[in-house]
Coordinates of C-alpha atoms and ligand atoms in Angstrom, one line a residue:
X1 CA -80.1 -27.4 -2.0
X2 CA -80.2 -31.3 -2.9
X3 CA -80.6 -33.6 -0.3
X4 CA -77.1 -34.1 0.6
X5 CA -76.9 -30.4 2.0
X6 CA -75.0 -29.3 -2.0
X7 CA -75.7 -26.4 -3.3
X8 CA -77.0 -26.8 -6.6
X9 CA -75.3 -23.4 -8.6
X10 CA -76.4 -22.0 -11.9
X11 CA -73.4 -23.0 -14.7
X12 CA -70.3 -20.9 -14.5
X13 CA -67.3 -20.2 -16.9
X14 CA -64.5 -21.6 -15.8
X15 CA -62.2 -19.0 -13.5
X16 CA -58.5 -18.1 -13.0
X17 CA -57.5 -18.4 -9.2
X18 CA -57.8 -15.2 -7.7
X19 CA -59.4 -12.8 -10.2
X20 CA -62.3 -15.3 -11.1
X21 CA -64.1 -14.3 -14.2
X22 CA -62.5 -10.6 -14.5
X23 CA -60.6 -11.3 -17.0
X24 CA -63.4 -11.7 -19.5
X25 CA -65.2 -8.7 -19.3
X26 CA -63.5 -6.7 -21.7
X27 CA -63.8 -2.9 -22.3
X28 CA -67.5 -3.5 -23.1
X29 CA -68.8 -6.0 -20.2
X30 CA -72.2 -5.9 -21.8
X31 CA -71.0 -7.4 -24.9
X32 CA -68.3 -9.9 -23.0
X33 CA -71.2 -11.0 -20.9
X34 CA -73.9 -11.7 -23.6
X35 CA -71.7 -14.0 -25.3
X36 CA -70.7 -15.6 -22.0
X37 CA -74.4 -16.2 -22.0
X38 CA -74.8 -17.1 -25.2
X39 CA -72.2 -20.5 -24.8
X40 CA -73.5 -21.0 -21.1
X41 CA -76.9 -20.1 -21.1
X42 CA -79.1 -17.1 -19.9
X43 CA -78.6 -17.6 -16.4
X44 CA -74.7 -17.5 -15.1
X45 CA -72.8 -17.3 -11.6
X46 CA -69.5 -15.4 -12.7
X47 CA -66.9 -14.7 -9.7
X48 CA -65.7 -11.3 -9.9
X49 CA -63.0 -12.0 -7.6
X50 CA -64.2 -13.2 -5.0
X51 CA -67.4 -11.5 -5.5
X52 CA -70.0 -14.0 -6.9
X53 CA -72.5 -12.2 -9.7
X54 CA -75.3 -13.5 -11.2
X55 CA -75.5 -12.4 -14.9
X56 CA -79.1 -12.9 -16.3
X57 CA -79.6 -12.4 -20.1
X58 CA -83.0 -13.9 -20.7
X59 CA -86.8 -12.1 -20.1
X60 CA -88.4 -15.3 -18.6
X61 CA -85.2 -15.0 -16.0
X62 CA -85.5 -11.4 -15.7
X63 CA -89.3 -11.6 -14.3
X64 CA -88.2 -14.4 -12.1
X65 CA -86.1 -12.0 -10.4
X66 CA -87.7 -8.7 -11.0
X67 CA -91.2 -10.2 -10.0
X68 CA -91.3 -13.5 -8.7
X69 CA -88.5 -13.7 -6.2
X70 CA -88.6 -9.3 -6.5
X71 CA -88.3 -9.1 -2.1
X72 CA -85.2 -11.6 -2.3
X73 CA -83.0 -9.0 -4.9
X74 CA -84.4 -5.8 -3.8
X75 CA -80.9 -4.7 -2.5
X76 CA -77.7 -2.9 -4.6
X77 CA -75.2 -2.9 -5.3
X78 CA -72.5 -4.1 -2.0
X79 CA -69.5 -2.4 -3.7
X80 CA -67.1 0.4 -2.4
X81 CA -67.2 2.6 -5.4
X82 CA -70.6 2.8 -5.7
X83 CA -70.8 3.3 -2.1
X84 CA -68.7 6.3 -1.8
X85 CA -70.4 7.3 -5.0
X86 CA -73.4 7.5 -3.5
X87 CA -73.3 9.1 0.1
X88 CA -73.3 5.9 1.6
X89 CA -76.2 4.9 -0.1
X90 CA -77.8 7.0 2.0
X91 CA -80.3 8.2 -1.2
X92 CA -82.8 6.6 -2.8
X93 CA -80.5 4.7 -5.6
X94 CA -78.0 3.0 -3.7
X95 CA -80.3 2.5 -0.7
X96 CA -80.7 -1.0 0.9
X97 CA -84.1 -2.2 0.8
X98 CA -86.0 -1.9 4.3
X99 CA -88.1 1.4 5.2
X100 CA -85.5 4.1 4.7
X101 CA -86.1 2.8 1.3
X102 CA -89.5 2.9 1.5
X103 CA -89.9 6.0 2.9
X104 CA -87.7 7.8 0.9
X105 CA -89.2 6.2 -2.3
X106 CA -92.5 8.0 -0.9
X107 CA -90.8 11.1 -0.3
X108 CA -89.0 11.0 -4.4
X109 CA -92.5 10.1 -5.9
X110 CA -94.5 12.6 -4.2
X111 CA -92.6 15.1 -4.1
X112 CA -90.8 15.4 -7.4
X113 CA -92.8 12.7 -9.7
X114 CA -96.4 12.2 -8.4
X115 CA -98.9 12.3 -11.7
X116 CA -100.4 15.5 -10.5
X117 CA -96.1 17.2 -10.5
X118 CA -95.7 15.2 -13.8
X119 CA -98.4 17.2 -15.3
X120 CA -97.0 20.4 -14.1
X121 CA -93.9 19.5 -16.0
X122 CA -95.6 19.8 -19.2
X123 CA -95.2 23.3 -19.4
X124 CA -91.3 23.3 -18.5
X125 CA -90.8 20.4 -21.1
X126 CA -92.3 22.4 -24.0
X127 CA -90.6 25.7 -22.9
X128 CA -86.9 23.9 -23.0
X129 CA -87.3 21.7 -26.0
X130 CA -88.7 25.1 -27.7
X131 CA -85.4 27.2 -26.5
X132 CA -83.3 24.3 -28.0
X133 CA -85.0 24.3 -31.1
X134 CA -84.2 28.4 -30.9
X135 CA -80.9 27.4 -30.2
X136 CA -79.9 25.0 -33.1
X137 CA -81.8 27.2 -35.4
X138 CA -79.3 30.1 -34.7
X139 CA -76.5 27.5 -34.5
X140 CA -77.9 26.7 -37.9
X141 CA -77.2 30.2 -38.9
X142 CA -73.7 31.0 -37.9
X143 CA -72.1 27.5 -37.9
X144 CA -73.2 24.3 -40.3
X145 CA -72.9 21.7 -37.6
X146 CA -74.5 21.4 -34.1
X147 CA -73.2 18.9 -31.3
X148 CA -76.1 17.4 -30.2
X149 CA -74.5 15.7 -27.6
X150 CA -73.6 18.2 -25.6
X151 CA -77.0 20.0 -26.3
X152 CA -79.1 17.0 -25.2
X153 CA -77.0 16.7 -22.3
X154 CA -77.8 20.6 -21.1
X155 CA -81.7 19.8 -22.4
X156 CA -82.5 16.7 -19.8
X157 CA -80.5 18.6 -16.6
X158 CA -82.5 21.5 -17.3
X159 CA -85.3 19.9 -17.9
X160 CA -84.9 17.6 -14.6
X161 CA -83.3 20.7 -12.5
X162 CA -86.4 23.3 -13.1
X163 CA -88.5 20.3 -11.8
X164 CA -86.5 19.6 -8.7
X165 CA -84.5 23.1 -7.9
X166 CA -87.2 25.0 -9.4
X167 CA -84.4 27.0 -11.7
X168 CA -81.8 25.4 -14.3
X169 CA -78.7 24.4 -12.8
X170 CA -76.3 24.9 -15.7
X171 CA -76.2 28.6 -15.5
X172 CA -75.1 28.9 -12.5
X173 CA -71.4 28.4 -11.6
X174 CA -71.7 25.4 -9.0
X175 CA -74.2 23.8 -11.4
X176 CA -71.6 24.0 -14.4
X177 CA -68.4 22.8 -11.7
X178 CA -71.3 19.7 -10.6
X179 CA -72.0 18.9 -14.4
X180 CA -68.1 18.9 -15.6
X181 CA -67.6 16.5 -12.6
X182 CA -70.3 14.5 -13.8
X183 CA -68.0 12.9 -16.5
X184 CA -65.3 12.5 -14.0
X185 CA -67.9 10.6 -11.8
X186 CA -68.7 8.5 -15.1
X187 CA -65.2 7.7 -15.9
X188 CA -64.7 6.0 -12.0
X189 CA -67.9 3.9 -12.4
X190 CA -66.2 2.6 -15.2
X191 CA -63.6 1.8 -13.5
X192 CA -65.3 0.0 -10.7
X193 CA -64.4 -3.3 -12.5
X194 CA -61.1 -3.1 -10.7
X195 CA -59.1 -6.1 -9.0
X196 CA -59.0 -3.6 -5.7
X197 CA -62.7 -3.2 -5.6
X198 CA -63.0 -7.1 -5.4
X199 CA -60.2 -9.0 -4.0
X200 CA -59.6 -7.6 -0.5
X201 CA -56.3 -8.4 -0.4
X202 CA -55.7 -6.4 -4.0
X203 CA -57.0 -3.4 -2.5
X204 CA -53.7 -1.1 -2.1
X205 CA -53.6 -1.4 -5.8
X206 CA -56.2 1.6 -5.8
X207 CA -54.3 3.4 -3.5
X208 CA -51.3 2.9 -6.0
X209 CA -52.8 3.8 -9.0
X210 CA -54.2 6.8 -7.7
X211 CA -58.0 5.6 -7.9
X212 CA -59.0 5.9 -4.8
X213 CA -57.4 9.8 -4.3
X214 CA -59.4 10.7 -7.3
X215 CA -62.3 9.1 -6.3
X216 CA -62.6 10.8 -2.6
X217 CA -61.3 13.9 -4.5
X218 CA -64.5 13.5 -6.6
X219 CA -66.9 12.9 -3.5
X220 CA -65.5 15.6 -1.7
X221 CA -65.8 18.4 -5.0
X222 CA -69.0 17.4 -5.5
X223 CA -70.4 17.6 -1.9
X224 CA -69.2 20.8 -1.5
X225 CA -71.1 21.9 -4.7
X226 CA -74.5 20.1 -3.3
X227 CA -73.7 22.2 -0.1
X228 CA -73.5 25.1 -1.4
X229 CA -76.9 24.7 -3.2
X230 CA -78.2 23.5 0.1
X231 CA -77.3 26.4 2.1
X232 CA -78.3 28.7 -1.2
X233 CA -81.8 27.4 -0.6
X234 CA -81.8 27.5 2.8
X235 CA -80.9 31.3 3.0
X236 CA -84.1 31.9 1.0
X237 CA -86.2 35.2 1.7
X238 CA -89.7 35.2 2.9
X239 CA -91.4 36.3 -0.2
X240 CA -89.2 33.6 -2.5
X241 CA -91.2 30.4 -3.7
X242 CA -90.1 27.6 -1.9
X243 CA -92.4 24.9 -4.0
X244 CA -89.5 23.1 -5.4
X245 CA -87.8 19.5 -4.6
X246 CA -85.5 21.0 -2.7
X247 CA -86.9 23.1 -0.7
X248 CA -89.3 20.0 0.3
X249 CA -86.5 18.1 1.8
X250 CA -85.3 20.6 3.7
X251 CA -89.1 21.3 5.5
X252 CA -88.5 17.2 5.7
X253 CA -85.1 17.6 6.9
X254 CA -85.9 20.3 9.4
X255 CA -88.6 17.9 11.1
X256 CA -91.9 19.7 9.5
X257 CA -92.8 16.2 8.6
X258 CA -93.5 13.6 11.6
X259 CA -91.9 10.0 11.5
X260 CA -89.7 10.8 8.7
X261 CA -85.8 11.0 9.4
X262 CA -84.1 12.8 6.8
X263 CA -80.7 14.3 7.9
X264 CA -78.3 16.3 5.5
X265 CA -76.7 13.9 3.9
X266 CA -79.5 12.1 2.8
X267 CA -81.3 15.7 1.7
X268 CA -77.7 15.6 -0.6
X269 CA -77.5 12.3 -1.9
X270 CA -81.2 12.5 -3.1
X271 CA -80.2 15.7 -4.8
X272 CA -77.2 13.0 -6.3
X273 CA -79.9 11.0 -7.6
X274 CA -81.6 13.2 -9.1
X275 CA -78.7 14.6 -11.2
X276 CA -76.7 11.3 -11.4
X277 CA -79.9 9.1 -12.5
X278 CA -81.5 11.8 -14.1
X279 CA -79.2 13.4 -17.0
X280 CA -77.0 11.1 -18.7
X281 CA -79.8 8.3 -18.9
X282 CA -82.1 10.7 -21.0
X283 CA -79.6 12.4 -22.9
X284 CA -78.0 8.9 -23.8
X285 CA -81.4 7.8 -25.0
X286 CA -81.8 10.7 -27.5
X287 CA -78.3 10.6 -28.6
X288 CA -78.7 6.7 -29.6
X289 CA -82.7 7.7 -30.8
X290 CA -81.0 10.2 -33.2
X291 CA -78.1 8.1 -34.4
X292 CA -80.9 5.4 -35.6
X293 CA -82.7 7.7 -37.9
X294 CA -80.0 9.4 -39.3
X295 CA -78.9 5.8 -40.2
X296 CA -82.0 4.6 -41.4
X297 CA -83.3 7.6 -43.4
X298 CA -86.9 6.3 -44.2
X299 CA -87.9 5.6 -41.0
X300 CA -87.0 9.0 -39.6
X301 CA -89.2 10.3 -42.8
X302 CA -92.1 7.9 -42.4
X303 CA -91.4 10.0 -38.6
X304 CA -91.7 13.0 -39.9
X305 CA -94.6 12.8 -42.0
X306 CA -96.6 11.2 -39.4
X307 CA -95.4 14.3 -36.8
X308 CA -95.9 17.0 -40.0
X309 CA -99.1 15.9 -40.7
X310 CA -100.5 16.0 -37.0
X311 CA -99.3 19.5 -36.5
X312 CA -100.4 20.3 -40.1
X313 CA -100.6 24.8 -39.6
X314 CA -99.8 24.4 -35.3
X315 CA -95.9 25.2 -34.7
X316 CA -96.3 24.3 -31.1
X317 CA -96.5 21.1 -29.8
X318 CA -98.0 20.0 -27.0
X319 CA -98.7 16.6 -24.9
X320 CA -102.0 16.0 -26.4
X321 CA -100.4 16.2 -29.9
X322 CA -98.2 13.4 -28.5
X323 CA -100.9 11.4 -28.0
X324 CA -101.7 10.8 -31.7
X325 CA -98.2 10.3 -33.0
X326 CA -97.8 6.5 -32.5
X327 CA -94.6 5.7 -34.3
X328 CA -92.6 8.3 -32.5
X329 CA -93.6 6.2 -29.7
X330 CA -92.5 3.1 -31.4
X331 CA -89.3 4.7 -33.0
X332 CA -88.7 5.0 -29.1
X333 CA -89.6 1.9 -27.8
X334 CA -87.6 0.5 -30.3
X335 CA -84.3 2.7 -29.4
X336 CA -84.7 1.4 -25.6
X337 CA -84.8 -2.6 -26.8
X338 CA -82.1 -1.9 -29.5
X339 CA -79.1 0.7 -27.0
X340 CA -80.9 0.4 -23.8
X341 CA -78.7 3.5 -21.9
X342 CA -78.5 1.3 -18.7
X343 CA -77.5 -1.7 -19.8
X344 CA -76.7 -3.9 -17.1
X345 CA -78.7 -2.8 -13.8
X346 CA -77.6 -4.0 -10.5
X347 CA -79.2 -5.5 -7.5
X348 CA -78.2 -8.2 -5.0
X349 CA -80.0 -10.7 -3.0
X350 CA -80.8 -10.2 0.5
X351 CA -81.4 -14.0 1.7
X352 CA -81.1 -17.6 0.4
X353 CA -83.1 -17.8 -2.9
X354 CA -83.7 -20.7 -5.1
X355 CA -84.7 -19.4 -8.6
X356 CA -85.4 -22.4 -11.4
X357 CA -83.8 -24.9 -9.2
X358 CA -80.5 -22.9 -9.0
X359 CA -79.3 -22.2 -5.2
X360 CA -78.6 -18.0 -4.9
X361 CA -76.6 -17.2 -2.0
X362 CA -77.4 -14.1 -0.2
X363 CA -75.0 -10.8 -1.1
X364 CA -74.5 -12.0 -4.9
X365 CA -74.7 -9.5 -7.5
X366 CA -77.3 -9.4 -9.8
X367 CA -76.8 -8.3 -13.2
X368 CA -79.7 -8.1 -15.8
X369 CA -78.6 -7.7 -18.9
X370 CA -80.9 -5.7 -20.8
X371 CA -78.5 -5.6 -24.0
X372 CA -78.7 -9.3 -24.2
X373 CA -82.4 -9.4 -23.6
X374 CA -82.9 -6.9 -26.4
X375 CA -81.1 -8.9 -28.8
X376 CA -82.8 -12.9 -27.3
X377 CA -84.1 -14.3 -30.6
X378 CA -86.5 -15.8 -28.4
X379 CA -88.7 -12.5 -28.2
X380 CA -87.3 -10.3 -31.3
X381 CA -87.5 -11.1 -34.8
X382 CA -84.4 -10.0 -36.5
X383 CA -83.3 -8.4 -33.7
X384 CA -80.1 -6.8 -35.0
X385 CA -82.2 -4.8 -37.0
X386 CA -84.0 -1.5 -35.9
X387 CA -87.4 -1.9 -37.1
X388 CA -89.9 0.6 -34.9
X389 CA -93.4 -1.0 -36.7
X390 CA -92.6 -4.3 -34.8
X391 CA -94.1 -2.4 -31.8
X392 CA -97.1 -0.8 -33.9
X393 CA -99.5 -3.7 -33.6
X394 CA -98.2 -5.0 -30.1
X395 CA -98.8 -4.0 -26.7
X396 CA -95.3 -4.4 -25.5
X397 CA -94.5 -1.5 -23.5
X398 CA -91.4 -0.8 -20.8
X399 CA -93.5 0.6 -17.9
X400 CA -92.3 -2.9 -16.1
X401 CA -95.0 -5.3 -17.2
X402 CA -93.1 -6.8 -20.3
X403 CA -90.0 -8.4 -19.2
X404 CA -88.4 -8.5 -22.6
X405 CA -88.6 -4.5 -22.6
X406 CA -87.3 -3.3 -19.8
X407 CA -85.1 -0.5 -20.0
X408 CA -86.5 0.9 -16.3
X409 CA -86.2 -1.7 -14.5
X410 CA -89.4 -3.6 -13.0
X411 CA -91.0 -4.3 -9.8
X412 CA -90.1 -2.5 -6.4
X413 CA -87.2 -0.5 -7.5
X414 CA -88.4 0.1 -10.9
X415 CA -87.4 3.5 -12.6
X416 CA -89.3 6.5 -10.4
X417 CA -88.6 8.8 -13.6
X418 CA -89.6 6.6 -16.3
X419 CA -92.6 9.2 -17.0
X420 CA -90.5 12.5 -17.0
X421 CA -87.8 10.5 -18.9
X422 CA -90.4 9.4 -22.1
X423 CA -92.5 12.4 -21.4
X424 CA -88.8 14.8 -22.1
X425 CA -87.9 12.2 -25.1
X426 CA -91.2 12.8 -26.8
X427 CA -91.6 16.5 -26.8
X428 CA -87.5 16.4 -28.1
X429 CA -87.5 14.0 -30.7
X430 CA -91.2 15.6 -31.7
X431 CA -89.8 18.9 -32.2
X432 CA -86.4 18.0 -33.7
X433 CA -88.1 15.8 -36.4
X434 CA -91.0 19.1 -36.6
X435 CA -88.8 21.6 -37.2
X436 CA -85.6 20.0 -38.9
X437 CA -84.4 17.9 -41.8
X438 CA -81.1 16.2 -40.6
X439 CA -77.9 15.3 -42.3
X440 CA -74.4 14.5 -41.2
X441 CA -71.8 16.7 -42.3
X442 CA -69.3 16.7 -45.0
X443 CA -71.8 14.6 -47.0
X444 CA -71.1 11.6 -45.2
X445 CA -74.3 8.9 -45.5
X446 CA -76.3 8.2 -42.7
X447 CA -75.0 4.5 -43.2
X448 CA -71.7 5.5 -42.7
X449 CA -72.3 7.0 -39.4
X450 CA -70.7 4.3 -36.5
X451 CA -72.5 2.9 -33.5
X452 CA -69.3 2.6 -31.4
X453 CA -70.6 2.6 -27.6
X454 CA -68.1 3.9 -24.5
X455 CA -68.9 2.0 -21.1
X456 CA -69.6 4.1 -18.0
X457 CA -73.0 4.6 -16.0
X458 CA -75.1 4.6 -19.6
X459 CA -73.7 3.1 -22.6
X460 CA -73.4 6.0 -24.3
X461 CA -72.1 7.2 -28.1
X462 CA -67.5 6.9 -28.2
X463 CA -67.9 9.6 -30.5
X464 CA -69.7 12.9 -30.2
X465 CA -72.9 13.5 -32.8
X466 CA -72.6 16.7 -34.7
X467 CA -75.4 16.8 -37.4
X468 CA -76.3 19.6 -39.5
X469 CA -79.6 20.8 -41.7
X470 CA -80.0 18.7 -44.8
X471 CA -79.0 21.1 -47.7
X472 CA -83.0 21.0 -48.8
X473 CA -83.9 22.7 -45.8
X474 CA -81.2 25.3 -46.1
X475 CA -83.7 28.3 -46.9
X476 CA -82.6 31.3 -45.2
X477 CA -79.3 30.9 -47.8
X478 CA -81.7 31.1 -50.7
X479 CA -83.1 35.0 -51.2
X480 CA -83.1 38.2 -49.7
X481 CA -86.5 37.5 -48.1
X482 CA -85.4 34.5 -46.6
X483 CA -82.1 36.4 -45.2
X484 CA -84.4 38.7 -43.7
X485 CA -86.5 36.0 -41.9
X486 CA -82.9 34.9 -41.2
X487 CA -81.7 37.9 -39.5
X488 CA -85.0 37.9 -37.9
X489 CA -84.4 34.6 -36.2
X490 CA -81.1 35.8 -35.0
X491 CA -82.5 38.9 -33.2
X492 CA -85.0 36.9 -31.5
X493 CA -82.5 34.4 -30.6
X494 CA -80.4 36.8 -29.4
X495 CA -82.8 38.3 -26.9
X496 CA -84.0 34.7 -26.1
X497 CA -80.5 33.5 -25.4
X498 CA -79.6 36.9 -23.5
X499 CA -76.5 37.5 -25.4
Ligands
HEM1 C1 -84.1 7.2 -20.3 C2 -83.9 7.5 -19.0 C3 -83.8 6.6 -17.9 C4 -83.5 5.3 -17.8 C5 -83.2 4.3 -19.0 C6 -83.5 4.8 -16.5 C7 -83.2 3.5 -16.0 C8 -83.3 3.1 -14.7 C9 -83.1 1.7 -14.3 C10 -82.8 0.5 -15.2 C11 -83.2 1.7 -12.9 C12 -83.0 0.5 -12.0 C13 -84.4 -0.2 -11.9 C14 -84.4 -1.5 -11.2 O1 -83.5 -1.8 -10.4 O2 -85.4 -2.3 -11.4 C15 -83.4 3.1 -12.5 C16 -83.5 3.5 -11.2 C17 -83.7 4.8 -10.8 N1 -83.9 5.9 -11.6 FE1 -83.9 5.9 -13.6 N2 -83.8 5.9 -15.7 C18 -84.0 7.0 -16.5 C19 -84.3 8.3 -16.1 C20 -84.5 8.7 -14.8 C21 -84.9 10.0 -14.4 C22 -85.4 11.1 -15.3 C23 -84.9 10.0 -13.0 C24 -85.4 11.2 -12.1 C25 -84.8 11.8 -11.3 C26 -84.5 8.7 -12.5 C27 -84.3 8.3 -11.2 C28 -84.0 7.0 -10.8 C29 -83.9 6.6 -9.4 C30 -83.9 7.5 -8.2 C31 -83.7 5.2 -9.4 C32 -83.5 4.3 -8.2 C33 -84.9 3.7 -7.7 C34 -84.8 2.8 -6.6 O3 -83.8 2.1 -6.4 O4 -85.8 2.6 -5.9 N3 -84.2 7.9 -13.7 N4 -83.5 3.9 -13.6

């Protein structure tokens, strides 16, 4: 504040009465906001009704926030959506900061993501990104395309759920009713931008639209699922491993662990975060990871050869073969900077901050826009462009030390999965590039293939990603020994797939 007692506030748009800055989001905030910034500057106060919000859209701002002032906007999101979303941010995501946070933080890492668990995981990653490489190859065999979409989706919560439930949740019945609901959930976090959710007084329009039936409907569908698996574990027999995530809370719930209060609903909404944080983001990742090389054909072969020739005679391959392949680590740093899958990540200050001479008032939203960041001249060179090699010779990485790279977050609440989620991408993209050459059907080019994004918790693909082998690869068409390996492959995927 100057001396006079004024609060000196960070540039804004000019607003409509009432609905403030709404009006200029668009179906794509991310976009609407990074050209806000672009004619006001990388450092906005937008109203949101009467909500203020803070959009960010620069790294040196970003590490202001995310490491300088990092106490002051360790809180979420204050909305109601999110809220009921999220068990009364009762888990880990939506949780105000204080020491629930902290200890449930504790609880999350240890239990589920500690580097010793992480390690452990190994083994499940390379058995699931094995069965879907079984999986499209038999695809491959009775149909030309495969929708990879939907089979990365399936790959990252089975991946996540054998870690945390010690079993795949998709096979079972509540895990596909949880799943399906997981687009429904999407769909009202998109729609969170509504004039009910911030002007008080607008709030019956929700009721009249039908929002706010569908969204209790939601809560209420997918509680009872996340019962049901409660109770499923909880009816356990003596001689059944109880070594999982799940299980843990529950020993934590039940009081085995002094000074930690975790009650039911919290043992539930961490479950939520584990399914809501941990799906969609990694499966948005690949999808956008594998739209990129299909578009820009020599970089996914100068991927291949690199992956070919380190497995040169191995067909299996494992996390120290990772190690060595160093562009598939920079085709993948360079997928997070160029369709970073959370795009604009919330927190909101907790106290009276000033941040580069600009007065923050406590409560206001924080949005750092990672999409904007990605494309700041300021750190990229030609950033529209996907090049991986600008991350060959450099040391930027996104485990929260580089602030123009950070798709996780940084500081306190930065991303507890950001290991399992690169670790999963890896071994995937490793194997699909292995064991496949890509094309897109009906010989459509990989130029022609469009980069139109929906909004909704990740920024995902509009349209769904069906690929197919590239006809040089097509060898079990070729000759009768060939069909034989062919019918080979089928049998085995047949036993392997149980069907
Ligand atoms: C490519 C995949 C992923 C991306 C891009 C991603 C991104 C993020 C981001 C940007 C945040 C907010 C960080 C901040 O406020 O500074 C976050 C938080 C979080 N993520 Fe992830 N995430 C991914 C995968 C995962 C996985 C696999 C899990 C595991 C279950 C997970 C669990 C969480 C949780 C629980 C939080 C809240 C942490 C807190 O508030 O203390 N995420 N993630």
């Amino acid at each position: 504040m100057n001396s006079g007692g004024k609060k000196n506030l960070p540039p804004s748009p000019p607003t409509l009465p009432l609905i403030g800055n709404l009006h200029q989001l668009g179906s794509l905030p991310h976009r609407a906001l990074w050209n806000l910034s672009r004619k006001y500057g990388p450092i906005t106060l937008l109203k949101f009704g009467k909500q203020p919000v803070l959009v960010v859209s620069s790294a040196d701002i970003a590490k202001k926030i995310l490491k300088t002032h990092d106490l002051s906007f360790a809180n979420r999101s204050v909305l109601i959506t999110p809220k009921k979303l999220l068990y009364d941010f009762n888990g880990l995501l939506g949780s105000p900061y204080g020491t629930q946070w902290r200890n449930l933080r504790t609880i999350f890492v240890h239990e589920l993501l500690s580097n010793t668990k992480l390690k452990s995981y190994n083994s499940i990653m390379e058995e699931e990104t094995g069965l879907l490489v079984e999986k499209i190859a038999y695809k491959f065999l009775t149909l030309s395309t495969v929708n990879l979409t939907d089979a990365f989706k399936t790959l990252t919560n089975d991946m996540i759920c054998r870690a945390a439930f010690g079993r795949r949740f998709s096979e079972t019945q509540q895990g596909k009713e949880y799943l399906e609901g997981l687009k429904e959930g999407e769909g009202l976090v998109s729609s969170t931008l509504t004039l009910g959710e911030f002007i008080p007084c607008l709030g019956w329009i929700n009721w009249l639209t039908g929002f706010n039936a569908a969204r209790d409907m939601y809560v209420m569908k997918q509680d009872k699922i996340l019962e049901a698996v409660l109770e499923e574990h909880l009816n356990k027999g003596a001689d059944e491993s109880k070594d999982n995530f799940v299980d843990l809370l529950l020993g934590i719930h039940k009081g085995n662990t002094p000074g930690v209060d975790v009650d039911r609903s919290t043992v539930k909404a961490l479950i939520a975060d584990v399914l809501g944080a941990g799906t969609k983001t990694t499966s948005t990742s690949l999808e956008w990871v594998m739209t990129e090389l299909i578009r820009h054909p020599t970089v996914m072969k100068k991927l291949q050869d690199e992956i070919r020739e380190i497995m040169k005679g191995k067909q299996h391959i494992t996390s120290h073969d990772l190690e060595k392949m160093h562009y598939l680590k920079a085709v993948i740093k360079e997928t997070f900077r160029f369709h970073p899958s959370v795009v604009m990540y919330p927190r909101a200050a907790r106290e009276y901050v000033n941040v580069m001479g600009y007065d923050i008032s406590p409560e206001t939203e924080v949005l750092i826009n990672l999409w904007a960041i990605g494309r700041d001249p300021a750190c990229w060179q030609e950033p529209e462009k996907f090049i991986p090699e600008r991350f060959l010779n450099s040391s930027v990485d996104f485990r929260g030390f580089d602030f123009e790279l950070i798709p996780f977050g940084a500081g306190r609440r930065i991303c507890p999965g950001l290991e399992f989620a690169a670790t999963s991408m890896e071994h995937t993209l490793a194997n699909l590039m292995h064991k496949f050459d890509w094309a897109l059907p009906d010989g459509a080019r990989g130029e022609d293939l469009d980069v139109i994004e929906k909004h909704g918790l990740t920024i995902s693909r509009k349209n769904p990603l069906p690929m197919k082998r590239s006809n040089s690869q097509s060898k079990f068409k070729k000759g009768p020994q060939n069909l034989v390996m062919g019918i080979r492959l089928l049998e085995e995927c047949e036993d392997l797939l149980g069907s």
